[in-house]
Short mmCIF file of C-alpha atoms and ligand atoms in Angstrom, two decimals:
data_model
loop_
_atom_site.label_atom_id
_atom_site.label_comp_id
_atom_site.label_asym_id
_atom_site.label_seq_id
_atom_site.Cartn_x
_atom_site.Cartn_y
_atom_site.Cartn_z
CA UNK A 1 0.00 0.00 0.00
CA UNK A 2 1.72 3.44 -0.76
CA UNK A 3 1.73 6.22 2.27
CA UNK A 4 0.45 9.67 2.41
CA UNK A 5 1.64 11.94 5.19
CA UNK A 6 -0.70 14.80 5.49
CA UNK A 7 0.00 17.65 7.84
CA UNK A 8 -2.73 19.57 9.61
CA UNK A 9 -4.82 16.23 8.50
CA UNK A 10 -7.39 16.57 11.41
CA UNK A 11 -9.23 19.67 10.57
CA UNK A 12 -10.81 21.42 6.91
CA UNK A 13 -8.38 21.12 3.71
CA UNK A 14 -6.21 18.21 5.89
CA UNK A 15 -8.88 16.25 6.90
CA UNK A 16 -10.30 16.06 2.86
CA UNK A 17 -7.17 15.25 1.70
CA UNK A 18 -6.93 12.49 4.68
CA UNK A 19 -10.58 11.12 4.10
CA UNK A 20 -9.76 11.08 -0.15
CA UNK A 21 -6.66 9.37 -0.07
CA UNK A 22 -7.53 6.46 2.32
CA UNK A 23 -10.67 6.08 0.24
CA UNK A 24 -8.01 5.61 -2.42
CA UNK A 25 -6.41 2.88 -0.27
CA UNK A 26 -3.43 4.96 1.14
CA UNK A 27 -1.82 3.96 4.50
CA UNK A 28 -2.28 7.46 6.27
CA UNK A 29 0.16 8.98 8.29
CA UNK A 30 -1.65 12.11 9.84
CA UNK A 31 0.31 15.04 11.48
CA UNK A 32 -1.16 17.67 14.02
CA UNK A 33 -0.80 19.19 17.37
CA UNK A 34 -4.09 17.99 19.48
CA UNK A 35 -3.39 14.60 19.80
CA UNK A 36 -7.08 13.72 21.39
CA UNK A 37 -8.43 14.85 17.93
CA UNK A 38 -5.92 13.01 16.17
CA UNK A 39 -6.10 9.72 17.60
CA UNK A 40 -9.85 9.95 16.93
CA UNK A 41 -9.59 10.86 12.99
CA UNK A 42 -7.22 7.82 12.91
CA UNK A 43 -9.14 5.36 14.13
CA UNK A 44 -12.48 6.80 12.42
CA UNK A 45 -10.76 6.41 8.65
CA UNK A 46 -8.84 3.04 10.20
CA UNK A 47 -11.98 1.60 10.81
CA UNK A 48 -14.22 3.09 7.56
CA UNK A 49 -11.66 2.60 4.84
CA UNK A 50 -9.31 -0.62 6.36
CA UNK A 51 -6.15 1.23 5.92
CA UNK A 52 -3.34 1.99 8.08
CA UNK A 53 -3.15 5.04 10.16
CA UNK A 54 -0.42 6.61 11.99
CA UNK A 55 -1.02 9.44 14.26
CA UNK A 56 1.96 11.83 14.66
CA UNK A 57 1.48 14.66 17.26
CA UNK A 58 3.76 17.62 16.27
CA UNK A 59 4.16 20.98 16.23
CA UNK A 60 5.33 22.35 12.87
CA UNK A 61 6.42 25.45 14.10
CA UNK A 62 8.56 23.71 17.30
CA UNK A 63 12.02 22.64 16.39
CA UNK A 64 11.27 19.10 17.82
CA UNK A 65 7.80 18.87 15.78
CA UNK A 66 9.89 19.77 12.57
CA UNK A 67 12.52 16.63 13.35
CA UNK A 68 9.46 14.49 14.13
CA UNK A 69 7.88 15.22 10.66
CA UNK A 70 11.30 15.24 8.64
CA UNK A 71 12.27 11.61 10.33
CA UNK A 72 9.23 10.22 9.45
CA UNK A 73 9.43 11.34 5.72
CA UNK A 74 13.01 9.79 5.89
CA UNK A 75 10.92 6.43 6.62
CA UNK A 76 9.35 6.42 3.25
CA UNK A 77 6.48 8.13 2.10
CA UNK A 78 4.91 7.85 -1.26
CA UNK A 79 2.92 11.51 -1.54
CA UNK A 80 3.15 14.34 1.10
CA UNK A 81 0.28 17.00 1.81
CA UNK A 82 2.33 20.13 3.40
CA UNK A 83 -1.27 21.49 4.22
CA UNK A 84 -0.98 22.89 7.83
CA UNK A 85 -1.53 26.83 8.25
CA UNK A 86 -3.47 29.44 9.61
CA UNK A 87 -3.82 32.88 9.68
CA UNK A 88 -2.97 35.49 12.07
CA UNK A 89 -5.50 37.83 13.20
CA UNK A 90 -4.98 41.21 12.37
CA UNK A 91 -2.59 43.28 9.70
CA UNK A 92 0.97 43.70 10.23
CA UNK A 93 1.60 46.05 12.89
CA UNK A 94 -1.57 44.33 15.29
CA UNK A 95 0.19 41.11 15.13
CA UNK A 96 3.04 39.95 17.43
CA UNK A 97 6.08 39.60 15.32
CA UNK A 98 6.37 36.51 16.91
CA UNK A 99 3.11 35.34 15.66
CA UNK A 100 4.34 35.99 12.17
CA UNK A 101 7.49 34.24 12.59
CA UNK A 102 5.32 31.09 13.96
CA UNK A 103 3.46 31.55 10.70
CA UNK A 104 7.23 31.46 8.34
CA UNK A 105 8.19 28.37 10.46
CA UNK A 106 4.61 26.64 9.61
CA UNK A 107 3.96 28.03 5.65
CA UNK A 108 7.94 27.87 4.85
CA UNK A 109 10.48 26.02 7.11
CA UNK A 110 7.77 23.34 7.87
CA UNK A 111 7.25 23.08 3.79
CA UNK A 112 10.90 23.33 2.69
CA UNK A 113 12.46 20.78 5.48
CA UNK A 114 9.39 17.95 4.76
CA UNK A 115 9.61 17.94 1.19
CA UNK A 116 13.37 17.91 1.49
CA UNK A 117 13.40 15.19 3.71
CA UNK A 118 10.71 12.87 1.88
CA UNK A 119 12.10 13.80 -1.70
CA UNK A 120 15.26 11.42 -1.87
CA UNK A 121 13.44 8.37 -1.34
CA UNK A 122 10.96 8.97 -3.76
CA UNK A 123 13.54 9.96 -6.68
CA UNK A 124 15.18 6.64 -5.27
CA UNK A 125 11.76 4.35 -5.77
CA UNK A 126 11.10 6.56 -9.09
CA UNK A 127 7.61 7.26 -7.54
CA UNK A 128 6.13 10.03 -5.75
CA UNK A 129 4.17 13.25 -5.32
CA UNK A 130 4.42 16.13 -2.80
CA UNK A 131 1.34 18.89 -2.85
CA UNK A 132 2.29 22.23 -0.87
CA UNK A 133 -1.11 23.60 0.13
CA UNK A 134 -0.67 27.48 -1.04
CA UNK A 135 -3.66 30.05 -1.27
CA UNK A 136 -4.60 32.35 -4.05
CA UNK A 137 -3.24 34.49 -1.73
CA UNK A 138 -0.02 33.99 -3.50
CA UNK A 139 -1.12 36.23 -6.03
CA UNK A 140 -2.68 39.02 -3.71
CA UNK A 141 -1.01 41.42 -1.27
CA UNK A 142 -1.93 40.03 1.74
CA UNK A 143 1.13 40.71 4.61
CA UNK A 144 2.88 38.01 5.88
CA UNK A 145 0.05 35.44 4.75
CA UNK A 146 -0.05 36.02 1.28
CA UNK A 147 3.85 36.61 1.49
CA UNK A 148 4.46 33.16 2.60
CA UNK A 149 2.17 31.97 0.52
CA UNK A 150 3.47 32.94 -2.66
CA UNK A 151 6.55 31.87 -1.20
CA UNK A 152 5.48 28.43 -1.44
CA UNK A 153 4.23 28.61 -5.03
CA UNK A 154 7.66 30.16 -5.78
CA UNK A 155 9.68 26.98 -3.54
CA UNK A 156 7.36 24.59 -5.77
CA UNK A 157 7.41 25.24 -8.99
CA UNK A 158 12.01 25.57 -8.20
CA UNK A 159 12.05 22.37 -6.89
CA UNK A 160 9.82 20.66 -9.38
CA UNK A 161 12.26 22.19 -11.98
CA UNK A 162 15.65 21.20 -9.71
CA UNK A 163 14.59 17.19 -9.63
CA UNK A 164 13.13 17.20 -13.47
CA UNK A 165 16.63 16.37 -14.64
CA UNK A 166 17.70 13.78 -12.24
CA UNK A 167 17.19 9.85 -11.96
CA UNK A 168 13.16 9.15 -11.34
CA UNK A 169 12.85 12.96 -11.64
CA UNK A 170 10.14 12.52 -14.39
CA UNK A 171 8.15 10.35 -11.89
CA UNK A 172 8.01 12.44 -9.05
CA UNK A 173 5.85 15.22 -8.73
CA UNK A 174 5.84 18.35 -7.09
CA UNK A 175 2.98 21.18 -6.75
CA UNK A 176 1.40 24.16 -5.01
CA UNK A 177 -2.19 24.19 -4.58
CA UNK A 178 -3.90 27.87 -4.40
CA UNK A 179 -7.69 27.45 -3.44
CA UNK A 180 -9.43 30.44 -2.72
CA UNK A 181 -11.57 30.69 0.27
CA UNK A 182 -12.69 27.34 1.52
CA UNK A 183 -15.53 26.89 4.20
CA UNK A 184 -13.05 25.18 7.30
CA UNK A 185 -11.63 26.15 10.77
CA UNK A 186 -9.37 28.90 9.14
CA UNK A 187 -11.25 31.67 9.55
CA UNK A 188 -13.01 31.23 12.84
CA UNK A 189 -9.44 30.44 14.26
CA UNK A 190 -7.65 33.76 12.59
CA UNK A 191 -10.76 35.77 13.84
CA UNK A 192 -11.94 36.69 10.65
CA UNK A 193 -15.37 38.05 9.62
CA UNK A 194 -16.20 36.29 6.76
CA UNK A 195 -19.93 37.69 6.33
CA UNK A 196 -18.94 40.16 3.20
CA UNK A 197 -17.34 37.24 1.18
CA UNK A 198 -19.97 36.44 -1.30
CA UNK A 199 -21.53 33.12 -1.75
CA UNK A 200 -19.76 32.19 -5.15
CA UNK A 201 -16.51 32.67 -3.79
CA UNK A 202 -16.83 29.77 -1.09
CA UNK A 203 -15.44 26.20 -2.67
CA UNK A 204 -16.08 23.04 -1.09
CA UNK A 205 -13.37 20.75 0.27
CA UNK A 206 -13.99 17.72 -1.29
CA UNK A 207 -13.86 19.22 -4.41
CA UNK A 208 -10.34 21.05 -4.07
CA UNK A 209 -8.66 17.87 -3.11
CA UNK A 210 -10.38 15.97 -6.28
CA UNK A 211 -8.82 19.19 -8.23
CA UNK A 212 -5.61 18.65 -6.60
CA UNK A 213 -5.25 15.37 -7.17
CA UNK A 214 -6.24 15.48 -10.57
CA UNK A 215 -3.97 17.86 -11.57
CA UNK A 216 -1.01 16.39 -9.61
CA UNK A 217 -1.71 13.25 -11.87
CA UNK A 218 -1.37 15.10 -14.68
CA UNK A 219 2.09 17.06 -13.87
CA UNK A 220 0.79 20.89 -13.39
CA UNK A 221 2.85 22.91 -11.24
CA UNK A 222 0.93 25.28 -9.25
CA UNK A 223 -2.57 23.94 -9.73
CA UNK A 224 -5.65 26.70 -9.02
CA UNK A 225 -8.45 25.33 -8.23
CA UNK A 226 -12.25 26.42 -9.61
CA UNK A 227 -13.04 28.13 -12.81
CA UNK A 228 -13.72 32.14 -10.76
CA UNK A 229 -10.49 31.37 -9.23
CA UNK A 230 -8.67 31.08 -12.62
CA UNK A 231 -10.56 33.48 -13.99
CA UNK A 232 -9.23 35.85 -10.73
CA UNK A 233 -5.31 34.80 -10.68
CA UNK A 234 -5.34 35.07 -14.64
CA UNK A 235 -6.97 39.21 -14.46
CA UNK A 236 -4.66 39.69 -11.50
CA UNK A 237 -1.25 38.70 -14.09
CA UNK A 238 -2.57 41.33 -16.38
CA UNK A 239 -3.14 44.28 -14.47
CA UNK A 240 -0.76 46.41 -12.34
CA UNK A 241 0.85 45.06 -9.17
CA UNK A 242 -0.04 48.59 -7.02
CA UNK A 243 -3.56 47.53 -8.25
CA UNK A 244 -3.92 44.15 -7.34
CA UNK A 245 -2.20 45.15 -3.82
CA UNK A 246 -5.25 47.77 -3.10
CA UNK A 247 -7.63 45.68 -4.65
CA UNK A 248 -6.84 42.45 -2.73
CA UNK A 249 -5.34 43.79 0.83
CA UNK A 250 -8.99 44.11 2.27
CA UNK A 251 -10.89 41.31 0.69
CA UNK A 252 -11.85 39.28 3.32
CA UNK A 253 -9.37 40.45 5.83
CA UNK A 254 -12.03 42.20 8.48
CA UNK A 255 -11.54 40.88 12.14
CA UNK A 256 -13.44 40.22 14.86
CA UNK A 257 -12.52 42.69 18.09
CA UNK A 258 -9.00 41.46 19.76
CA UNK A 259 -9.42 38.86 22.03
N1 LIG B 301 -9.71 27.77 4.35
C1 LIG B 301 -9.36 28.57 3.37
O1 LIG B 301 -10.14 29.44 2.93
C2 LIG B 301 -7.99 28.42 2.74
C3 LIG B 301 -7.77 29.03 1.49
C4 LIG B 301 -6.53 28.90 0.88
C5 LIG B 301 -5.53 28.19 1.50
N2 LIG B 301 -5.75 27.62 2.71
C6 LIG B 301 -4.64 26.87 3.33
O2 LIG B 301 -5.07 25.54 3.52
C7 LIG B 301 -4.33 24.94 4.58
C8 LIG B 301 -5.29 24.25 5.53
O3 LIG B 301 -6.13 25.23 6.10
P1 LIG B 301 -7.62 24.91 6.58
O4 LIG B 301 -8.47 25.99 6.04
O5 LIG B 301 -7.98 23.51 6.32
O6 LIG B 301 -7.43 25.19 8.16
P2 LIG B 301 -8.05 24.50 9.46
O7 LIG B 301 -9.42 23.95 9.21
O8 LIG B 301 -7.90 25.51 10.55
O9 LIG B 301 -7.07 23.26 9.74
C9 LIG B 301 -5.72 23.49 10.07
C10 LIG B 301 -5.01 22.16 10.39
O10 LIG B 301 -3.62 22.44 10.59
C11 LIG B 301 -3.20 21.96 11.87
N3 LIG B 301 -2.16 22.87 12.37
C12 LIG B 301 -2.27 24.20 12.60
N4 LIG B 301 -1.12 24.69 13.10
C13 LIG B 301 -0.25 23.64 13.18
C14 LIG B 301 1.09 23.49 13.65
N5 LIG B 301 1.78 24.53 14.17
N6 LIG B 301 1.67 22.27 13.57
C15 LIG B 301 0.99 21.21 13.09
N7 LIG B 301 -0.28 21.29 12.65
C16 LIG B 301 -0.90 22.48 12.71
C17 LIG B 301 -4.50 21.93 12.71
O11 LIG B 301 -4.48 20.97 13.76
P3 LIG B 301 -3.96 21.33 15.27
O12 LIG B 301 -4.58 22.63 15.66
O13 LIG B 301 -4.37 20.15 16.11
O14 LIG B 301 -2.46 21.41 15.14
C18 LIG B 301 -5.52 21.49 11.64
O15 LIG B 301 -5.45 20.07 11.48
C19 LIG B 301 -3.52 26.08 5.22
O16 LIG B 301 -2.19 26.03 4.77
C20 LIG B 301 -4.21 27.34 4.71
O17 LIG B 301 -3.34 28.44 4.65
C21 LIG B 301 -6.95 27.71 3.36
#
């Protein structure tokens, strides 16, 4: 049986990919921080879909959760979700700058140490896939969140190009994945208000992982999910960056009073 490790695999985007790929028939290997909640997700998809499931409690942004996750890509795994994030709530200067730096550690180190740690075995077997969960964020101007974000798309689409030319290169894939606002924890953690954000922007979960994993099978590099959202990043190429930056900051970004 091949073996997915999915980070942030017990809530929204994680827990889709998680439910999706052991329907598939993967052996799961599911990475978090609340280890109650992860035991339970475990055993829930180990008993519904017969597969094996391996809870790993860690905390992407902790120095000892980041060895954790790179030793057990070391192990072998077959594709890796980098899908753990969240936002901060509140623009630049309301945030702790330590709060931002716990975001770089989650949306960059976490990404760039996991994938380099689970890509030699793969180019080794000839086999693989490794999907770093972006945001059309990457495209916005959003601080340190779409930052990061683009970031990622940036790291991807590099290291896809780095291991085309080597042995099993042309066999293992590697892509961002930039969905636009998906109904999940995110917001509620980050504090957001999400009541302006129109109806037809909202994409459901399911259907970004079967757009994911379509388009991972398929080679693309930085995969967008949903025909608006396409429609979006494609208009935002086109016009002026100082546009898109005034156009985009707000969108979505109106929080709750500080807690
Ligand atoms: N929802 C959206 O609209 C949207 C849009 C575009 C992109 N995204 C991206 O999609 C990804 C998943 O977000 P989501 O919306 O599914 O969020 P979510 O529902 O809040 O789930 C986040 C998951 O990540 C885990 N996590 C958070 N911090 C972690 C840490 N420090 N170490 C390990 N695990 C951690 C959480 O579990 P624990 O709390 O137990 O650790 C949870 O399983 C993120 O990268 C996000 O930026 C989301």
């Amino acid at each position: 049986m091949p073996t997915a490790l999915i980070t942030g695999a017990t809530a929204g985007i994680g827990a889709a990919f998680a439910r999706r790929l052991a329907s598939d028939g993967f052996d799961l290997v599911l990475l978090a921080r609340d280890g109650d909640r992860l035991d339970r997700t475990a055993r829930d998809l180990r008993d519904e879909y017969a597969v094996r499931t391996e809870p790993l409690i860690a905390d992407l942004s902790a120095e000892d959760g980041l060895a954790a996750g790179e030793d057990r890509c070391r192990q072998g795994v077959d594709l890796l979700v980098n899908n753990a994030g969240f936002g901060n709530k509140g623009t630049f200067l309301d945030v702790p700058v330590t709060d931002e730096i716990t975001m770089l550690k989650v949306h960059c180190e976490a990404v760039l140490r996991l994938t380099h740690a689970a890509l030699p075995g793969m180019l080794e077997r000839g086999r693989g896939g490794v999907v770093n969960v972006s945001s059309v964020s990457a495209f916005a101007t959003r601080g340190t969140y779409g930052a990061s974000k683009a970031w990622v798309v940036s790291f991807s689409q590099g290291v896809a190009q780095d291991i085309a030319g080597r042995p099993g290169g042309d066999r293992v894939k590697v892509m961002a994945l930039c969905p636009g606002f998906v109904h999940t924890e995110f917001h509620d953690r980050a504090g957001m208000d999400t009541s302006s954000i129109p109806g037809f922007m909202w994409l459901d979960r399911d259907k970004v992982v079967d757009a994911a994993l379509r388009d991972l099978r398929r080679g693309v590099q930085v995969s967008v999910p949903s025909p608006q959202y396409k429609a979006i990043v494609g208009v935002s190429r086109l016009i002026p960056r100082e546009l898109v930056g005034r156009l985009s900051n707000k969108t979505g970004r109106k929080y709750g009073p500080q807690r």
